[in-house]
Coordinates of C-alpha atoms and ligand atoms in Angstrom, one line a residue:
M14 CA 19.4 8.1 6.1
K15 CA 17.7 6.8 9.2
I16 CA 15.1 4.0 8.6
A17 CA 12.9 2.7 11.3
V18 CA 12.1 -0.9 10.5
I19 CA 9.1 -2.9 11.8
P20 CA 9.6 -6.5 10.8
G21 CA 6.3 -7.4 12.5
D22 CA 4.7 -10.8 12.6
G23 CA 4.4 -14.0 10.4
I24 CA 6.4 -13.6 7.2
G25 CA 7.3 -10.0 8.1
P26 CA 10.8 -10.8 9.3
D27 CA 11.4 -13.1 6.3
I28 CA 10.6 -10.4 3.7
I29 CA 12.2 -7.6 5.6
R30 CA 15.5 -9.5 5.6
Q31 CA 15.4 -9.5 1.8
A32 CA 14.7 -5.7 1.7
Y33 CA 17.9 -5.2 3.8
K34 CA 19.9 -7.2 1.2
V35 CA 18.6 -5.1 -1.6
L36 CA 19.0 -1.7 0.2
D37 CA 22.5 -2.6 1.2
R38 CA 23.4 -3.4 -2.3
V39 CA 21.7 -0.4 -3.8
G40 CA 23.4 1.8 -1.2
K41 CA 26.8 0.6 -2.3
V42 CA 26.1 1.1 -6.0
Y43 CA 24.4 4.5 -5.6
Q44 CA 26.4 5.8 -2.7
M45 CA 23.8 6.0 0.0
E46 CA 24.1 5.0 3.6
F47 CA 21.2 3.5 5.6
E48 CA 21.0 3.2 9.3
Y49 CA 18.3 0.7 10.4
Q50 CA 16.6 0.7 13.8
E51 CA 14.2 -2.2 14.4
V52 CA 11.2 -1.5 16.5
L53 CA 8.2 -3.5 17.8
M54 CA 4.6 -3.3 16.5
G55 CA 1.6 -5.6 16.2
G56 CA 1.6 -9.1 17.7
A57 CA 5.3 -9.1 18.4
A58 CA 4.8 -5.9 20.4
I59 CA 1.7 -7.3 22.2
D60 CA 3.8 -10.3 23.3
Q61 CA 6.7 -8.3 24.6
T62 CA 5.0 -5.1 26.0
G63 CA 1.3 -5.7 26.1
L64 CA 0.6 -3.0 23.6
P65 CA 0.2 -3.2 19.8
L66 CA 2.0 0.2 19.3
P67 CA 4.4 1.0 22.2
E68 CA 5.1 4.7 22.6
E69 CA 8.8 4.1 22.0
T70 CA 8.0 2.7 18.5
L71 CA 6.1 5.7 17.5
K72 CA 8.8 8.0 18.8
V73 CA 11.6 6.2 16.9
C74 CA 9.4 6.2 13.7
Q75 CA 8.6 9.9 14.0
S76 CA 12.3 10.8 14.3
S77 CA 13.4 8.7 11.4
D78 CA 13.6 9.6 7.7
A79 CA 11.3 6.8 6.7
V80 CA 9.6 3.7 8.1
L81 CA 9.7 0.3 6.5
L82 CA 7.1 -2.2 7.6
G83 CA 6.8 -6.0 7.0
A84 CA 3.4 -7.1 8.1
V85 CA 1.4 -7.5 11.3
G86 CA -1.3 -9.8 12.7
G87 CA -2.1 -13.5 13.1
A88 CA -4.6 -15.9 14.5
K89 CA -2.9 -15.8 17.9
W90 CA -4.1 -12.3 18.6
D91 CA -7.5 -12.5 16.8
T92 CA -9.5 -12.9 20.0
L93 CA -8.2 -9.7 21.7
P94 CA -10.6 -6.7 21.9
G95 CA -10.4 -4.3 18.9
H96 CA -8.2 -1.6 20.4
Q97 CA -5.6 -4.3 21.6
R98 CA -5.3 -6.1 18.3
P99 CA -2.2 -5.9 16.1
E100 CA -4.3 -4.0 13.5
A101 CA -4.8 -1.2 16.0
G102 CA -1.0 -0.7 16.0
L103 CA -1.1 -0.3 12.2
L104 CA -3.9 2.3 12.4
G105 CA -2.1 4.0 15.2
I106 CA 1.1 4.4 13.4
R107 CA -0.6 5.7 10.2
K108 CA -2.4 8.3 12.3
G109 CA 0.6 9.0 14.5
L110 CA 2.8 9.7 11.5
G111 CA 0.1 11.7 9.8
V112 CA 0.4 9.7 6.5
F113 CA -3.0 10.5 5.0
A114 CA -2.3 9.5 1.4
N115 CA -1.7 5.8 0.7
L116 CA -0.3 5.1 -2.8
R117 CA -1.0 1.6 -4.0
P118 CA 0.3 1.0 -7.6
A119 CA -1.2 -2.0 -9.3
I120 CA 1.3 -2.8 -12.1
L121 CA 1.2 -5.9 -14.1
F122 CA 4.7 -7.2 -14.9
P123 CA 4.5 -8.4 -18.5
Q124 CA 6.3 -11.6 -17.4
L125 CA 3.3 -12.4 -15.1
K126 CA 0.5 -11.8 -17.5
S127 CA -0.7 -15.4 -17.4
A128 CA -0.8 -15.3 -13.6
S129 CA -3.6 -12.8 -13.7
T130 CA -7.1 -14.2 -13.4
L131 CA -8.3 -11.9 -16.2
K132 CA -8.2 -13.0 -19.9
E133 CA -5.3 -11.7 -21.9
E134 CA -7.5 -9.6 -24.2
V135 CA -8.8 -7.7 -21.2
L136 CA -5.3 -7.0 -19.9
G137 CA -4.2 -5.8 -23.4
D138 CA -0.7 -4.5 -23.3
G139 CA -0.5 -4.2 -19.6
L140 CA -2.0 -2.6 -16.5
N141 CA -0.7 0.3 -14.5
I142 CA -3.3 1.8 -12.0
M143 CA -2.4 4.0 -9.1
V144 CA -4.9 3.8 -6.3
V145 CA -4.7 6.8 -3.9
R146 CA -6.5 5.8 -0.7
E147 CA -7.3 8.3 2.1
L148 CA -5.6 6.7 5.1
T149 CA -6.2 8.6 8.3
G150 CA -9.9 9.4 8.3
G151 CA -13.3 8.0 7.4
I152 CA -14.9 5.1 9.0
Y153 CA -11.6 3.6 10.2
F154 CA -11.3 6.5 12.7
G155 CA -14.9 7.7 13.2
Q156 CA -16.8 7.1 16.4
R157 CA -17.9 3.5 17.1
G158 CA -19.7 1.8 19.8
R159 CA -22.2 -0.7 21.1
Q160 CA -25.2 -0.6 23.3
D161 CA -28.1 -2.8 24.4
S162 CA -31.4 -2.1 22.6
S163 CA -34.8 -3.6 22.5
A164 CA -33.7 -5.6 19.4
G165 CA -30.6 -7.0 21.2
Q166 CA -27.3 -5.4 20.8
E167 CA -26.7 -2.4 18.5
A168 CA -23.3 -1.5 17.1
W169 CA -22.2 1.5 14.9
D170 CA -19.2 2.9 13.1
T171 CA -19.2 6.4 11.7
E172 CA -18.0 7.5 8.2
A173 CA -17.0 11.2 8.6
Y174 CA -14.8 13.4 6.4
S175 CA -13.9 17.1 6.7
T176 CA -13.2 19.4 3.8
H177 CA -9.6 19.6 4.8
E178 CA -9.2 15.8 4.9
V179 CA -10.6 15.5 1.4
E180 CA -8.7 18.5 0.0
R181 CA -5.3 17.3 1.0
V182 CA -5.7 13.7 -0.4
A183 CA -7.3 15.0 -3.6
R184 CA -4.3 17.3 -4.1
V185 CA -1.9 14.4 -3.8
A186 CA -4.0 12.5 -6.4
F187 CA -4.2 15.4 -8.8
E188 CA -0.4 15.9 -8.6
I189 CA 0.2 12.2 -9.4
A190 CA -2.3 12.3 -12.2
K191 CA -0.6 15.4 -13.6
G192 CA 2.7 13.4 -13.9
R193 CA 0.9 10.5 -15.6
K194 CA -1.9 10.3 -18.1
K195 CA -3.7 13.4 -16.7
K196 CA -6.8 11.4 -15.8
L197 CA -8.3 11.0 -12.4
M198 CA -11.2 8.9 -11.2
S199 CA -12.8 9.8 -7.9
I200 CA -14.8 7.0 -6.4
D201 CA -17.6 7.5 -3.9
K202 CA -21.2 6.6 -3.0
A203 CA -22.6 10.1 -3.4
N204 CA -26.0 8.6 -4.4
V205 CA -26.5 7.5 -0.8
L206 CA -23.9 8.9 1.6
E207 CA -23.7 12.5 2.8
S208 CA -19.9 12.1 3.5
S209 CA -19.6 11.1 -0.2
R210 CA -21.5 14.1 -1.4
L211 CA -19.0 16.3 0.5
W212 CA -16.1 14.2 -0.9
R213 CA -17.3 14.9 -4.4
E214 CA -17.9 18.6 -3.9
V215 CA -14.4 19.1 -2.5
V216 CA -12.7 17.0 -5.2
C217 CA -14.5 19.2 -7.8
K218 CA -13.3 22.3 -6.1
V219 CA -9.7 21.1 -6.0
A220 CA -10.0 20.2 -9.7
Q221 CA -10.2 23.9 -10.6
E222 CA -6.5 24.1 -9.6
Y223 CA -5.7 21.4 -12.1
P224 CA -7.4 22.3 -15.4
E225 CA -5.0 20.0 -17.3
V226 CA -6.3 16.9 -15.4
E227 CA -9.5 15.3 -16.6
L228 CA -11.6 14.4 -13.6
D229 CA -14.4 11.8 -13.5
H230 CA -16.5 10.3 -10.8
M231 CA -17.8 6.8 -10.3
Y232 CA -19.9 5.1 -7.7
V233 CA -18.0 2.4 -5.8
D234 CA -20.2 -0.5 -6.8
N235 CA -19.8 0.4 -10.4
A236 CA -16.1 0.9 -10.0
A237 CA -15.7 -2.6 -8.5
M238 CA -17.5 -4.0 -11.6
Q239 CA -15.5 -1.8 -14.1
L240 CA -12.2 -2.9 -12.5
V241 CA -12.7 -6.5 -13.7
R242 CA -14.7 -5.6 -16.9
N243 CA -12.3 -3.1 -18.3
P244 CA -9.4 -2.2 -15.9
R245 CA -7.5 -0.3 -18.6
Q246 CA -10.0 2.6 -18.4
F247 CA -8.4 3.6 -15.1
D248 CA -5.1 5.4 -14.5
V249 CA -5.2 7.2 -11.1
I250 CA -8.0 6.5 -8.7
V251 CA -8.7 8.5 -5.5
T252 CA -11.1 7.3 -2.8
S253 CA -11.9 7.1 0.8
N254 CA -10.2 4.9 3.4
M255 CA -12.6 1.9 3.3
F256 CA -13.4 2.0 -0.4
G257 CA -9.7 2.2 -1.0
D258 CA -9.0 -0.8 1.2
I259 CA -11.5 -2.9 -0.8
L260 CA -10.7 -1.6 -4.3
S261 CA -6.9 -1.9 -3.8
D262 CA -7.2 -5.6 -3.0
E263 CA -9.3 -6.0 -6.1
A264 CA -6.9 -4.0 -8.3
S265 CA -3.9 -5.9 -7.0
M266 CA -5.3 -9.3 -7.9
L267 CA -5.6 -8.2 -11.5
T268 CA -1.8 -8.2 -11.5
G269 CA -1.5 -11.8 -10.6
S270 CA -0.4 -11.8 -7.0
L271 CA -0.9 -9.8 -3.8
G272 CA 2.8 -10.7 -3.2
M273 CA 4.0 -8.3 -5.9
L274 CA 2.4 -5.0 -4.7
P275 CA 4.1 -2.3 -2.6
S276 CA 2.6 0.8 -1.0
A277 CA 3.7 4.2 0.2
S278 CA 1.9 6.2 2.8
L279 CA 2.7 9.9 2.7
G280 CA 1.9 13.0 4.7
E281 CA 2.9 16.7 4.6
G282 CA 6.7 16.2 4.9
N283 CA 9.1 13.6 3.5
L284 CA 8.6 11.0 6.2
G285 CA 6.7 8.1 4.7
L286 CA 5.6 4.6 5.7
Y287 CA 6.4 1.9 3.3
E288 CA 4.8 -1.6 3.4
P289 CA 3.7 -4.4 1.1
I290 CA -0.1 -4.5 0.7
H291 CA -0.3 -8.1 1.7
G292 CA -0.7 -9.5 5.2
S293 CA 1.5 -11.6 7.5
A294 CA 0.6 -15.0 6.1
P295 CA 1.4 -16.9 9.4
D296 CA 0.8 -20.2 7.6
I297 CA 4.0 -19.9 5.6
A298 CA 6.1 -17.9 8.1
G299 CA 9.7 -19.0 8.4
Q300 CA 9.4 -21.5 5.6
N301 CA 11.3 -19.7 2.9
K302 CA 8.2 -19.5 0.7
A303 CA 7.0 -15.9 1.0
N304 CA 7.4 -13.6 -2.0
P305 CA 9.6 -10.7 -0.9
I306 CA 9.0 -8.6 -4.1
A307 CA 6.2 -6.4 -2.6
T308 CA 8.5 -5.4 0.3
I309 CA 11.5 -4.9 -2.0
L310 CA 9.4 -2.7 -4.3
S311 CA 8.2 -0.8 -1.1
A312 CA 11.8 -0.1 -0.4
A313 CA 12.1 1.3 -3.9
M314 CA 9.1 3.6 -3.3
M315 CA 10.9 4.7 -0.1
L316 CA 13.9 5.8 -2.1
R317 CA 11.7 7.6 -4.6
Y318 CA 9.3 9.4 -2.3
S319 CA 11.2 10.0 1.0
F320 CA 14.8 10.2 -0.3
G321 CA 14.2 11.7 -3.8
R322 CA 16.4 9.0 -5.4
Q323 CA 14.5 8.1 -8.6
D324 CA 17.7 6.6 -10.0
A325 CA 18.2 4.0 -7.2
A326 CA 14.4 3.3 -7.0
A327 CA 14.4 2.5 -10.8
A328 CA 17.5 0.3 -10.3
I329 CA 15.6 -1.9 -7.9
E330 CA 12.5 -2.1 -10.1
R331 CA 14.7 -3.0 -13.1
S332 CA 16.4 -5.7 -11.1
V333 CA 13.0 -7.2 -10.2
G334 CA 12.1 -7.3 -13.9
N335 CA 15.4 -8.9 -14.7
V336 CA 15.1 -11.7 -12.2
L337 CA 11.6 -12.4 -13.5
D338 CA 12.9 -12.4 -17.0
Q339 CA 15.5 -15.0 -15.9
G340 CA 12.5 -17.2 -15.0
F341 CA 12.7 -17.2 -11.2
R342 CA 9.4 -17.4 -9.3
T343 CA 8.3 -17.7 -5.7
P344 CA 5.5 -20.3 -5.2
D345 CA 2.7 -17.7 -5.3
I346 CA 3.6 -16.8 -8.9
M347 CA 5.0 -20.1 -10.1
Q348 CA 4.2 -21.2 -13.6
P349 CA 5.1 -24.2 -15.7
G350 CA 8.6 -24.0 -17.2
M351 CA 9.8 -21.5 -14.6
K352 CA 12.4 -22.0 -11.8
I353 CA 11.1 -22.1 -8.3
A354 CA 12.9 -19.8 -5.8
G355 CA 12.6 -19.4 -2.1
T356 CA 12.3 -16.1 -0.2
E357 CA 16.1 -15.9 0.4
E358 CA 17.1 -16.9 -3.1
M359 CA 14.7 -14.3 -4.6
G360 CA 16.2 -11.6 -2.3
D361 CA 19.8 -12.6 -3.1
R362 CA 19.1 -12.5 -6.9
I363 CA 17.4 -9.2 -6.8
A364 CA 20.2 -7.7 -4.8
A365 CA 22.9 -9.2 -7.1
N366 CA 21.1 -7.9 -10.2
I367 CA 21.3 -4.3 -9.2
S368 CA 23.5 -2.1 -11.3
Ligands
IPM4 C1 -4.6 -2.8 4.5 C2 -5.1 -3.8 5.5 C3 -5.4 -3.0 6.8 C4 -6.4 -2.0 6.4 C5 -5.9 -3.9 7.9 C6 -4.9 -5.0 8.3 C7 -6.2 -3.1 9.2 O1 -6.2 -4.5 5.0 O2 -3.5 -2.2 4.7 O3 -5.2 -2.7 3.4 O4 -7.6 -2.3 6.4 O5 -6.0 -0.8 6.2
MG5 MG1 -6.6 -4.1 3.0

């Protein structure tokens, strides 16, 4: 299996190194062979080629079986104009690979309950929410611009969705809901936005193909509130690109640390893009402090969704649980009585525990 790897910036290379260890080990145990090809994107690509997403990178990714990404961005490139920033590389690769459905599971490991900012009684016996975020449309990709006006400068970004764009991401969400608790919450702002009214109409139409799934709708402001008030009411959420960006950060924090959560971005075929949901944390880059678990769990999602290897994916997830059970914690999830582990040690231990 050919995997294009984008280590990226900041802690990106630190955490990707741990994913290699785990993949190599799981490959041995479960008889899979991985061929890695590292490519440039984000700040690293800007420094070496002048572009956040060199053509060569997109080509290599498009001809691979899956893409594994660390993180991109950093203060060094923050003053560049929008289309030259590292983030433009990220948006470009999502669009270029056609990965319109972004799966962001927010799962609370029982070992980390006390790391959540929510009270134990709100968390109950755990949290397991799947956020399905539309990833290649909406305001991230709509027309934007600036012009002089009588009131100074004027700037705009456009939120636009087509029936087709909503239909395909809704279908992914219904399929996932069908395999879980058969409950889907669609989140929009249909009381104000026309694009949300179309979103809601289309989701309702797709729902007719899934009579076994119970569909509900919620306005995004209420959803943001309900997520902290009673997160256990949610199972699968489907929402637009920008609302999904915001709500997935919120959902992730309920689980204790941004450093724990993986993501998968999928399109029509098997090719997927897998990345932790956190950023490049340049302040701790190269210091053996970053939590590699989100990236390791992203590699597990890759085995599940792009390679159809549920067995090997589950083995990685089990191993993460075991290492947490043994009391090892990176600084971001450290708690009294636990054993501190650096990035490398965490990677070594998770690899070694795979069986
Ligand atoms: C994410 C990030 C990106 C996004 C940024 C870095 C462009 O916040 O993956 O959630 O907004 O999509
Ligand atoms: Mg985000």
